[in-house]
Coordinates of C-alpha atoms in Angstrom, one line a residue:
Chain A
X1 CA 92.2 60.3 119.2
X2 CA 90.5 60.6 122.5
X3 CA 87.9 62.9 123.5
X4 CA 88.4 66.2 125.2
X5 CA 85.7 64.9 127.1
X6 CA 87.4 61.9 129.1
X7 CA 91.0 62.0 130.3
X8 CA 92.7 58.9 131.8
X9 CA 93.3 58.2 135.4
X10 CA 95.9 55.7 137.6
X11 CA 93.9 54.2 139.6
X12 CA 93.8 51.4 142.0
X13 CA 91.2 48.4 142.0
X14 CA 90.2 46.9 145.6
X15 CA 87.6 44.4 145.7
X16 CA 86.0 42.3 148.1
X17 CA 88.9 39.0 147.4
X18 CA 91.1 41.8 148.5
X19 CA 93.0 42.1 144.9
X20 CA 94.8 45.3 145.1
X21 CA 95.1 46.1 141.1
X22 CA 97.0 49.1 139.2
X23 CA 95.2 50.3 136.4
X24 CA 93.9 52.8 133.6
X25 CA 90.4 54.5 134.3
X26 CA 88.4 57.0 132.2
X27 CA 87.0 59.9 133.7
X28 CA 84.8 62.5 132.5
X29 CA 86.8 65.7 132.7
X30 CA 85.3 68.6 134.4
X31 CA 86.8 72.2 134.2
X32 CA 85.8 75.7 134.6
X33 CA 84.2 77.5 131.4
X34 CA 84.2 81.8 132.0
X35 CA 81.0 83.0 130.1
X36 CA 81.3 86.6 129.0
X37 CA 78.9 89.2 127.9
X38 CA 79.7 91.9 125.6
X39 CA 77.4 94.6 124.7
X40 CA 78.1 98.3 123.4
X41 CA 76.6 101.2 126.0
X42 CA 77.1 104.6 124.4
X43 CA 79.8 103.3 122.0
X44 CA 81.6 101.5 124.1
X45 CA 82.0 97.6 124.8
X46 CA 81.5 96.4 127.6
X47 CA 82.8 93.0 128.5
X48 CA 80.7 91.8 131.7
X49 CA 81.3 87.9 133.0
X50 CA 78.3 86.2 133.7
X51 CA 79.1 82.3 134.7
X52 CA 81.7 80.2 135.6
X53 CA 80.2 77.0 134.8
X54 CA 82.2 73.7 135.9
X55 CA 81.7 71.4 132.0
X56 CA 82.6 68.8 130.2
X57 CA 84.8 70.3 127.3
X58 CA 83.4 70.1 124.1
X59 CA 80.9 72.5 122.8
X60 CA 81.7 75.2 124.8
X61 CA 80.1 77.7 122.1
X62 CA 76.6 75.7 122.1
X63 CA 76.9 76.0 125.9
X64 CA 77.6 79.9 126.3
X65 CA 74.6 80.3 123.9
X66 CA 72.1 78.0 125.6
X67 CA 73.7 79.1 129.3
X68 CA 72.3 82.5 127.4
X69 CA 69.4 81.7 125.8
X70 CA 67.7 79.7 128.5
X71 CA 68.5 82.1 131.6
X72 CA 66.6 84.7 129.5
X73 CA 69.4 87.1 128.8
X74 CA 69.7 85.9 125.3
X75 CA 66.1 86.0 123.0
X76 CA 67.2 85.4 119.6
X77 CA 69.9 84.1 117.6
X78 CA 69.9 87.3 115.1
X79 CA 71.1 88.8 118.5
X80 CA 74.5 87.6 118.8
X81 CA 77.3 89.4 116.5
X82 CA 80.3 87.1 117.4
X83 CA 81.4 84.3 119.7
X84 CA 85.0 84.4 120.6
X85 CA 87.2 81.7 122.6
X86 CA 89.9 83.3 124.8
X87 CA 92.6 81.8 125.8
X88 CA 91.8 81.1 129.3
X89 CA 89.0 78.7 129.5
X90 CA 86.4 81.9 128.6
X91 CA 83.8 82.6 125.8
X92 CA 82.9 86.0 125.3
X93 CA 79.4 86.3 123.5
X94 CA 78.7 89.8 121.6
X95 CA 74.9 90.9 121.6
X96 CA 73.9 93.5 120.0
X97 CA 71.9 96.5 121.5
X98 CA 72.3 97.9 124.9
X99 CA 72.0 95.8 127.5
X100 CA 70.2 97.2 130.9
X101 CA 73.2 96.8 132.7
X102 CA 71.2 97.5 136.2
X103 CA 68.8 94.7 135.5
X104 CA 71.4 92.4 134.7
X105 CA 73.9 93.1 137.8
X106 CA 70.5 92.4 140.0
X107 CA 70.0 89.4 138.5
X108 CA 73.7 87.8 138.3
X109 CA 75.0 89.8 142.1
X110 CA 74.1 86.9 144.4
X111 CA 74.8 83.6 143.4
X112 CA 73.6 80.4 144.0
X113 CA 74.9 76.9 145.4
X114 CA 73.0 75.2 142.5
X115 CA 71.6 75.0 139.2
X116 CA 69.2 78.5 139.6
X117 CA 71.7 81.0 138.7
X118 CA 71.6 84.2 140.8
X119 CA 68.6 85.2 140.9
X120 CA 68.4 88.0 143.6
X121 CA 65.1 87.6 144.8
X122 CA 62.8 84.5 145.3
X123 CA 60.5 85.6 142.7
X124 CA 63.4 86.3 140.0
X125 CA 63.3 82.4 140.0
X126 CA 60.4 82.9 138.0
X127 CA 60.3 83.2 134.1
X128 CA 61.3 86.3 132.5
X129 CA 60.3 86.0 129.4
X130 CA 56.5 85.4 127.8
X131 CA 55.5 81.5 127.7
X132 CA 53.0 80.5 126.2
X133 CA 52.6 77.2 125.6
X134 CA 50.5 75.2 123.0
X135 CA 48.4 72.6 125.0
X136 CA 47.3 70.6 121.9
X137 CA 50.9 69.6 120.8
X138 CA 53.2 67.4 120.0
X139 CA 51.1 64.6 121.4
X140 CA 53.0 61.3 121.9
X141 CA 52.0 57.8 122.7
X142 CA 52.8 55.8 125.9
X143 CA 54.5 53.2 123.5
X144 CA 56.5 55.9 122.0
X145 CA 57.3 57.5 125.7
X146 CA 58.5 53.9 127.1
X147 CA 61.1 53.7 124.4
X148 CA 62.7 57.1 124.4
X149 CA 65.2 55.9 127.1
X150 CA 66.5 53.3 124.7
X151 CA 66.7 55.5 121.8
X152 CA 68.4 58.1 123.4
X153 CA 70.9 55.3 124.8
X154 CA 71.6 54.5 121.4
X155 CA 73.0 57.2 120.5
X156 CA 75.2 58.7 123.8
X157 CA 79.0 58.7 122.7
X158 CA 81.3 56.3 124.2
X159 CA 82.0 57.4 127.1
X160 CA 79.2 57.5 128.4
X161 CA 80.5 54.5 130.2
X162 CA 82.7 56.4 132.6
X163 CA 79.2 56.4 134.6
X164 CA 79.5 60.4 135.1
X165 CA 78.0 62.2 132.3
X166 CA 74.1 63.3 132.1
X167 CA 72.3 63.0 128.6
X168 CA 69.8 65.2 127.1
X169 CA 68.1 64.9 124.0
X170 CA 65.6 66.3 121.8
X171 CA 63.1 64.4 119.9
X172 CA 60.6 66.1 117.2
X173 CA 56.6 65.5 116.9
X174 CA 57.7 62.2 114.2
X175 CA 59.5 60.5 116.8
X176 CA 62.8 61.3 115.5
X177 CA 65.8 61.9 117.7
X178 CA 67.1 65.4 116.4
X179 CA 70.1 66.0 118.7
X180 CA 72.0 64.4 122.1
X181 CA 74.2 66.1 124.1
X182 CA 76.2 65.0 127.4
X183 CA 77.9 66.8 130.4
X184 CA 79.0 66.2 133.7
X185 CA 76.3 68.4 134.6
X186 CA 72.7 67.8 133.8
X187 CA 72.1 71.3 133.2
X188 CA 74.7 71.7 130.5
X189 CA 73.5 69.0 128.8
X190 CA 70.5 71.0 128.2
X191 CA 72.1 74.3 127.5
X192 CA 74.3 72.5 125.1
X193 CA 71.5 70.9 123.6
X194 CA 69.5 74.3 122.8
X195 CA 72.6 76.0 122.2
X196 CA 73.5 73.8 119.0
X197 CA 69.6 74.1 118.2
X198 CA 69.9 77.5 117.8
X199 CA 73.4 77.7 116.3
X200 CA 71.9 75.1 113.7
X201 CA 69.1 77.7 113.0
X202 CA 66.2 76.7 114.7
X203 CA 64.2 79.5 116.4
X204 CA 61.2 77.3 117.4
X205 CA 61.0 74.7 119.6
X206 CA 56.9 74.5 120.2
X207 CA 56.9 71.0 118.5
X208 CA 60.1 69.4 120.3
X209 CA 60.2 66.5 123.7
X210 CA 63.3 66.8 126.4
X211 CA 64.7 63.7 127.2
X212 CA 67.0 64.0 130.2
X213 CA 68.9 61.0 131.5
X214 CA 68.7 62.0 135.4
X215 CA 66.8 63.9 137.4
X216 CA 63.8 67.0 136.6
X217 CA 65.3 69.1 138.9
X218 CA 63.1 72.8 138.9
X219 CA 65.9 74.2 137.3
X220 CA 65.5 71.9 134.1
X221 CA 61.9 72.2 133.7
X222 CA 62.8 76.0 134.4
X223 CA 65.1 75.8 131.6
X224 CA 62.9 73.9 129.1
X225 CA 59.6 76.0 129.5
X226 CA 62.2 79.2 128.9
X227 CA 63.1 77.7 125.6
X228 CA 59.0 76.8 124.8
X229 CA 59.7 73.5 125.2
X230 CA 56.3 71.8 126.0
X231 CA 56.7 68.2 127.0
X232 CA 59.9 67.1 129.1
X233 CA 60.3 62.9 130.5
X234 CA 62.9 62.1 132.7
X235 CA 64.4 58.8 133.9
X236 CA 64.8 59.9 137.2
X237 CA 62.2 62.1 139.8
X238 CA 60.9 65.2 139.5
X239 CA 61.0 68.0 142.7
X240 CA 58.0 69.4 144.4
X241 CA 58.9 72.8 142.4
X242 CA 59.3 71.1 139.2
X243 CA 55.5 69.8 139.1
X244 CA 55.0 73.0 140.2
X245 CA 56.1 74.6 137.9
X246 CA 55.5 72.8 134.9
X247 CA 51.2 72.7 135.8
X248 CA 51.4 76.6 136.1
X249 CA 52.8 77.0 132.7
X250 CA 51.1 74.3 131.3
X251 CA 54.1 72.0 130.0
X252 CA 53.9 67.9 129.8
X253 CA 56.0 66.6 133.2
X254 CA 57.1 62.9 133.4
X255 CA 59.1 61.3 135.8
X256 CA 60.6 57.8 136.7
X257 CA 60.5 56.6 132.9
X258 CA 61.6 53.2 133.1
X259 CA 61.4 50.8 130.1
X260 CA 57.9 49.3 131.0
X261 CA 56.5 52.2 132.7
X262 CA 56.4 55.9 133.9
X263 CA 54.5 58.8 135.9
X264 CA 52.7 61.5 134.4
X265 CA 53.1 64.8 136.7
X266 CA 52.1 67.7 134.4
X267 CA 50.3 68.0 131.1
X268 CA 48.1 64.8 130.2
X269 CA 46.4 66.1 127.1
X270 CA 49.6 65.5 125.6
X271 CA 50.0 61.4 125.9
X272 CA 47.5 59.6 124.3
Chain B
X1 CA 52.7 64.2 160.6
X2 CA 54.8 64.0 157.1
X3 CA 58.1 65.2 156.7
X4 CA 58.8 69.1 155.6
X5 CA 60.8 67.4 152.9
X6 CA 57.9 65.3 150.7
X7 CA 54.7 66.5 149.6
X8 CA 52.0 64.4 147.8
X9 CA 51.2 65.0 144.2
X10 CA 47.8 63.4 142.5
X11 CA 50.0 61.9 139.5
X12 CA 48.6 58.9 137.0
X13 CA 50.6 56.0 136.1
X14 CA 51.0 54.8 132.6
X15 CA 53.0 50.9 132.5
X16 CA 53.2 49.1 129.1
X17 CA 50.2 47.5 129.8
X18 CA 48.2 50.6 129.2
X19 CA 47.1 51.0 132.9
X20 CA 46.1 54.3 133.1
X21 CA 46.0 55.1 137.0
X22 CA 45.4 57.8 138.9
X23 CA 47.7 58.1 142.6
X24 CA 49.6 59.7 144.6
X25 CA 53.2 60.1 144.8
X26 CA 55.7 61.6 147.4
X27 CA 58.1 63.9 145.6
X28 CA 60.9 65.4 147.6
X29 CA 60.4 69.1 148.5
X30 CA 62.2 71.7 147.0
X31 CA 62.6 75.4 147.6
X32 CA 64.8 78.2 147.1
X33 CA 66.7 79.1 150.4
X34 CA 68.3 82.9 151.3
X35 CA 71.2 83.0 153.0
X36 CA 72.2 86.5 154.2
X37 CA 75.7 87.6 155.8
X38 CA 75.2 89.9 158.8
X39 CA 78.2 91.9 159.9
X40 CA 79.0 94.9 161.6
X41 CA 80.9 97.7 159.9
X42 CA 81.7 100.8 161.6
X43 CA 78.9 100.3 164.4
X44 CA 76.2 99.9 161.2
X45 CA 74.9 96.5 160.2
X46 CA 75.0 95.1 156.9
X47 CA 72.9 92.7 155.3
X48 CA 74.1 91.2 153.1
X49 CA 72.2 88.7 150.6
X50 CA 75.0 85.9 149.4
X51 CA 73.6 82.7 148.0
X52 CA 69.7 81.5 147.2
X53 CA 70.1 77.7 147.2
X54 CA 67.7 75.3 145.9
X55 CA 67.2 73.2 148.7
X56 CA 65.0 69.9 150.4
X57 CA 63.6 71.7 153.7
X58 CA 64.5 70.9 156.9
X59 CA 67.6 71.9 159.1
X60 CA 67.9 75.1 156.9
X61 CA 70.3 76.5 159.7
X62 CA 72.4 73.4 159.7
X63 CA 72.8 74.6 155.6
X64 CA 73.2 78.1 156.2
X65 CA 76.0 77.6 158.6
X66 CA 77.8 74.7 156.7
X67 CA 77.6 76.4 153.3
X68 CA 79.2 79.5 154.9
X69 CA 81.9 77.4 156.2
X70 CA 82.7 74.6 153.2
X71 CA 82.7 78.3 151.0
X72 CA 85.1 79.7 153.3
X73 CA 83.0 82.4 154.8
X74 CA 82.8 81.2 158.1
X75 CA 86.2 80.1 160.0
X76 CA 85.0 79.2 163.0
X77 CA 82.1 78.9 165.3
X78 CA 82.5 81.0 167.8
X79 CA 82.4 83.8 165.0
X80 CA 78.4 83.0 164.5
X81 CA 76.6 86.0 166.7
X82 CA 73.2 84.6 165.8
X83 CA 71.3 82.9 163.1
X84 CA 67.6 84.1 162.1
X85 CA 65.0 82.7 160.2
X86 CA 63.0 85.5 158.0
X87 CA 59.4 85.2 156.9
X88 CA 60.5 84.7 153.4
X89 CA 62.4 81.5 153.1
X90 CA 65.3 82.5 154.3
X91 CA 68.3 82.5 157.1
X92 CA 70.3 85.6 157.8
X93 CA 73.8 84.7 160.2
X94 CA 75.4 87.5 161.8
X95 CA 79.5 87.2 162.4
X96 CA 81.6 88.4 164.5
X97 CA 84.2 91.3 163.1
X98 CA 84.3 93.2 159.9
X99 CA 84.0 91.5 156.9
X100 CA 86.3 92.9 153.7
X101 CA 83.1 93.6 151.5
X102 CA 84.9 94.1 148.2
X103 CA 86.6 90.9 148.8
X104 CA 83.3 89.5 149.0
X105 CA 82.0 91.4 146.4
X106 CA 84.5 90.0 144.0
X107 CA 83.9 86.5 145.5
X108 CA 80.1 86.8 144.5
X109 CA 80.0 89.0 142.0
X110 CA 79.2 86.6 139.1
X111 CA 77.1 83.1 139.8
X112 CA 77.7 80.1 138.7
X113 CA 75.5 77.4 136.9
X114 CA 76.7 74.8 139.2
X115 CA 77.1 73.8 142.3
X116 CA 80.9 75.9 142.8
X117 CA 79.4 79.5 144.2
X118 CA 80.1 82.7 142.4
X119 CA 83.7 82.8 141.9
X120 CA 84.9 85.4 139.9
X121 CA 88.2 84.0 138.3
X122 CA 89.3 80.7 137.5
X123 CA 91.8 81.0 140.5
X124 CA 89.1 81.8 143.0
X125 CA 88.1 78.0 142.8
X126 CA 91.3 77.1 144.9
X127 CA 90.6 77.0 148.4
X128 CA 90.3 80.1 150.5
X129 CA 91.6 78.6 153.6
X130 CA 94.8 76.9 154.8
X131 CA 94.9 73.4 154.7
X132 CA 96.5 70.8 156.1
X133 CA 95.6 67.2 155.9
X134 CA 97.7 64.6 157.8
X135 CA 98.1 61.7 155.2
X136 CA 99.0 59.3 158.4
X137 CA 94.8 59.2 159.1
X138 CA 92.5 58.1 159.8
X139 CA 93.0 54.6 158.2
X140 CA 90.1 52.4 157.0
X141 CA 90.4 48.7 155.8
X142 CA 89.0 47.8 152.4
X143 CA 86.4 45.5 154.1
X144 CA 84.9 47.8 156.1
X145 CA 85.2 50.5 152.8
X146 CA 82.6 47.9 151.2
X147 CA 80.5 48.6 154.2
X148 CA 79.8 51.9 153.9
X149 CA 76.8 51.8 151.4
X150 CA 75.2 49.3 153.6
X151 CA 75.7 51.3 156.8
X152 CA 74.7 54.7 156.0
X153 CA 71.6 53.0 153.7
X154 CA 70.5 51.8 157.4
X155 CA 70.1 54.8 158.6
X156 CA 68.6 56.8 155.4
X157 CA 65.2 58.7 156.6
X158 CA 61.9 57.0 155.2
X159 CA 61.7 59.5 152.6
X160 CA 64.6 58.2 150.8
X161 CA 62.2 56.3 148.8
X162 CA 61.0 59.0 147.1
X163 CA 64.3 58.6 144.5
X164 CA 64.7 62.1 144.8
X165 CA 67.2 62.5 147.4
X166 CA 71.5 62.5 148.1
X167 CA 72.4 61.1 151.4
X168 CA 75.8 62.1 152.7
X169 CA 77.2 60.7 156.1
X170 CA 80.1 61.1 158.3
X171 CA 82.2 58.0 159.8
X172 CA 85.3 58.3 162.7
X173 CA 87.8 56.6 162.8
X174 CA 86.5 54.0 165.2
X175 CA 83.9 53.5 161.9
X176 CA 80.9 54.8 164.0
X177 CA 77.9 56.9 161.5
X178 CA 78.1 59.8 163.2
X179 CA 75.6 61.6 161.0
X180 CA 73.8 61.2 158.2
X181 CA 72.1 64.4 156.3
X182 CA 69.8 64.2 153.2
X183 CA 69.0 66.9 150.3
X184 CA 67.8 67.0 146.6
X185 CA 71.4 68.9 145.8
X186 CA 74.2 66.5 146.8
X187 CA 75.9 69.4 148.1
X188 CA 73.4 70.7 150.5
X189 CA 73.6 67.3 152.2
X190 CA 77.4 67.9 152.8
X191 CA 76.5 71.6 153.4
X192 CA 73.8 70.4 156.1
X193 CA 76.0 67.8 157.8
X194 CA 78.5 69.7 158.2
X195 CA 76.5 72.8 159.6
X196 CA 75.3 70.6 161.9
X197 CA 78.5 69.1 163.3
X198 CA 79.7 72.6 163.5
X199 CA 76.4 73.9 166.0
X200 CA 77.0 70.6 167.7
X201 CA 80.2 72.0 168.6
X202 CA 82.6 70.3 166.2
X203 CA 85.7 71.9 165.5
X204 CA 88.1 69.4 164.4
X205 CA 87.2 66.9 161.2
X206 CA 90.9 65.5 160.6
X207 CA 89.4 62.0 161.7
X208 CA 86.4 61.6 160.0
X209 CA 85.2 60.3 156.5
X210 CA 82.6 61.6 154.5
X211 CA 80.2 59.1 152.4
X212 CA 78.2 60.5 149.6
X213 CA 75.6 58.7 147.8
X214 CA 76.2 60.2 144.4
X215 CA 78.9 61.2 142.4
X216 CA 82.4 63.1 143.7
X217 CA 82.2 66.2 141.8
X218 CA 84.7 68.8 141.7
X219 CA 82.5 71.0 144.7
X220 CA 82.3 68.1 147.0
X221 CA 85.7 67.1 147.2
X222 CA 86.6 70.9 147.7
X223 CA 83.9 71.0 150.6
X224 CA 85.2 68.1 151.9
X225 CA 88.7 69.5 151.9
X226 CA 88.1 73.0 152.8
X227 CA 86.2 71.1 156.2
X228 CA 89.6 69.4 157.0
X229 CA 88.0 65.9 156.3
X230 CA 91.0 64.0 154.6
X231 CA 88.6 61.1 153.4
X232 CA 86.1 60.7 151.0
X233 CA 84.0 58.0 149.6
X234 CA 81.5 58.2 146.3
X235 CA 79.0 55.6 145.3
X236 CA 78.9 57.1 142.4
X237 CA 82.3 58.4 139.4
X238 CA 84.8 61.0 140.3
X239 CA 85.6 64.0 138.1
X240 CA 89.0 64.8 136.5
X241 CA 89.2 67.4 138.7
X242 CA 88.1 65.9 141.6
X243 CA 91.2 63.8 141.7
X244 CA 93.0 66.1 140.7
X245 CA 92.1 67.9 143.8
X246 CA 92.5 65.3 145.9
X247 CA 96.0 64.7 144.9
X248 CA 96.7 68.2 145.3
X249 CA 95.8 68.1 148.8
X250 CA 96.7 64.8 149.7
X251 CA 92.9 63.7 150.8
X252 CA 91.8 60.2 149.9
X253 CA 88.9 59.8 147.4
X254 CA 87.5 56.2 146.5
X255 CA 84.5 56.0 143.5
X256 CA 82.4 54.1 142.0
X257 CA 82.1 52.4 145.9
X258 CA 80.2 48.8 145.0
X259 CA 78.8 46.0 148.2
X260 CA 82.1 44.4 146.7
X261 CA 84.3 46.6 144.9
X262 CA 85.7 50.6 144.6
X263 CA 88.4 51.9 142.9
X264 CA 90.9 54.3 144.5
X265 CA 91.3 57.8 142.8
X266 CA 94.2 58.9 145.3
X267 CA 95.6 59.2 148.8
X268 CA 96.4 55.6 149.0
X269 CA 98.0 55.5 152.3
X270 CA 94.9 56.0 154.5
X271 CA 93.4 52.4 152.8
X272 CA 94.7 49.1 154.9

């Protein structure tokens, strides 16, 4: 059976002999996902949309809980008292306790062209929740660092050969790859990622490394400092705000990780 | 004098040798952007904040005005009463007429975690705007398709070398680069691009092609589409829906675009 996650395509192949070739292609599917908060105010529910995020199906619950988790408006898993699929590409999450329904209208009424989720003022892009980060640990070797791209390559799902999905993996303080998750956009990878971690029971993640396949856009380092993640590497460049970011709160940064070598941006006392 | 759009970081470089190195390295800037809607509304003015985009600095109005415009905000130039840069990082554009505010409210009410803007229903990610692409043009040839890369690499600013950064250039039909528009988000470069054709005094894309360096996500197409630009061509995969799209509207999108092959997604008319 094939994945919800690729669909197949007619397509035509042109090449440089001028061969003008009908065939099959795989592509990543990408379609809208509705996130939904529910929350009781003076015995009622109140059923507020949050997100229309454009995913790869597959794992739309971890997502709506990371989406949740690492945006701040979710702080523990004890919180959440059900998770229902509608039948219209939507999740509704129910929290418990009162939500402050002025806060969160500030914080979700302007939106934003990319990954940073409407915030309503430039300094809403900050944190809002406590960090604070361990600087001693989890230390990892260079040796160790150089071979996480393969490792995490090992284990991406077939279809990562349609060439459009982002990876994001976790790896504890033993070297051992915990989880991978993939998405057509980097930053569901992630929130898919921390979504199952939290599903699966984990409430800590002091001790963890984030592997992501692309990019350390601000919005992913954002994401993994939210979610006390202290040490994120990153085949592809980091942004100005990312290094930024990741030296004010004290979290490991590294960019361009290639097989036989990488750059260190944030948080040295980590590699050894 | 450096570019806006890098900034040097003191970084250290680890290779499997064990070099540890200190240097510097040129990251690509980036930093949230305000775009406010200005309008008049019973002889008041309202302000009114609509999207803070993560974005590369440099031709901030060019990205104001196209992102207004590819989110079907803006119909036309002569609408734009004045654009203003604030002291806080951001851009407020006053139009011409009345807006409908609840219609706008309901556009942006809830944000999005990608790069499609604060649409409130599943529906709202259909075009806003009338459309009409003439399938007759323009026509390309598959040689000068394989071109493309090549020609708008050419022209790519020296920070491109950075890693960080999505290019995305416009060809006419006589297969002229008429401009060429970098960003860290893929879609601020379309957003900027076509901002700036627009204050150049644009008002007719129905000839041109659009190049992007990256993937064809689901937002570009609809960008491209909802400008009027019937072609587009993607070094990197296509989405489901992004061809989907495309075949909706009858625009031409090519993928995975190669020095010596691409394959064709729809819209196979335009290719000679």
């Amino acid at each position: 059976m094939q994945s919800p996650g690729i669909r197949d395509f007619g397509i035509r192949r042109y090449s440089s002999e001028d061969r003008d070739d009908s065939d099959l292609d795989q592509l990543v599917v990408e379609e809208p996902l509705e996130i939904i908060l529910c929350f009781r105010r003076k015995s009622m529910l109140v059923r507020k949309p949050i997100s229309i995020t454009m995913r790869t199906p597959g794992q739309d619950q971890e997502l709506a809980i990371g989406f949740l988790y690492t945006e701040g408006i979710l702080h523990r898993r004890s919180d959440i008292l059900a998770i229902e699929r509608g039948t219209d590409s939507s999740i509704s999450v129910t929290v418990a306790g009162d939500l402050d329904l002025s806060r969160l209208e500030r914080h979700f009424y302007t939106s934003s062209s990319c990954g940073v989720c409407g915030k309503t003022s430039l300094q809403a892009l900050r944190m809002n929740r406590e960090i604070h980060l361990d600087r001693s640990r989890p230390k990892h070797s260079v040796e160790f660092l150089l071979q996480t791209p393969a490792l995490a390559r090992e284990r991406q799902s077939i279809f990562e050969h349609t060439g459009g999905l982002h990876g994001a993996a976790l790896f504890d303080s033993q070297q051992n790859l915990v989880r991978i998750c993939e998405d057509i956009g980097r930053h569901n990878a992630v929130d898919k990622l921390v979504g199952a971690e939290l599903l699966a029971g984990r409430s800590d993640f002091s001790d963890l490394l984030l592997f992501v396949s692309g990019r350390a856009g601000f919005e992913l380092v954002q994401k993994s400092i939210m979610t006390g993640i202290p040490f994120m590497v990153a085949v592809g460049a980091p942004s100005s705000l990312s290094v930024e970011l990741a030296r004010e709160y004290g979290s490991t940064l590294v960019g361009f990780l290639r097989e036989r070598r990488f750059n260190l941006y944030a948080g040295r006392d980590r590699v050894t």
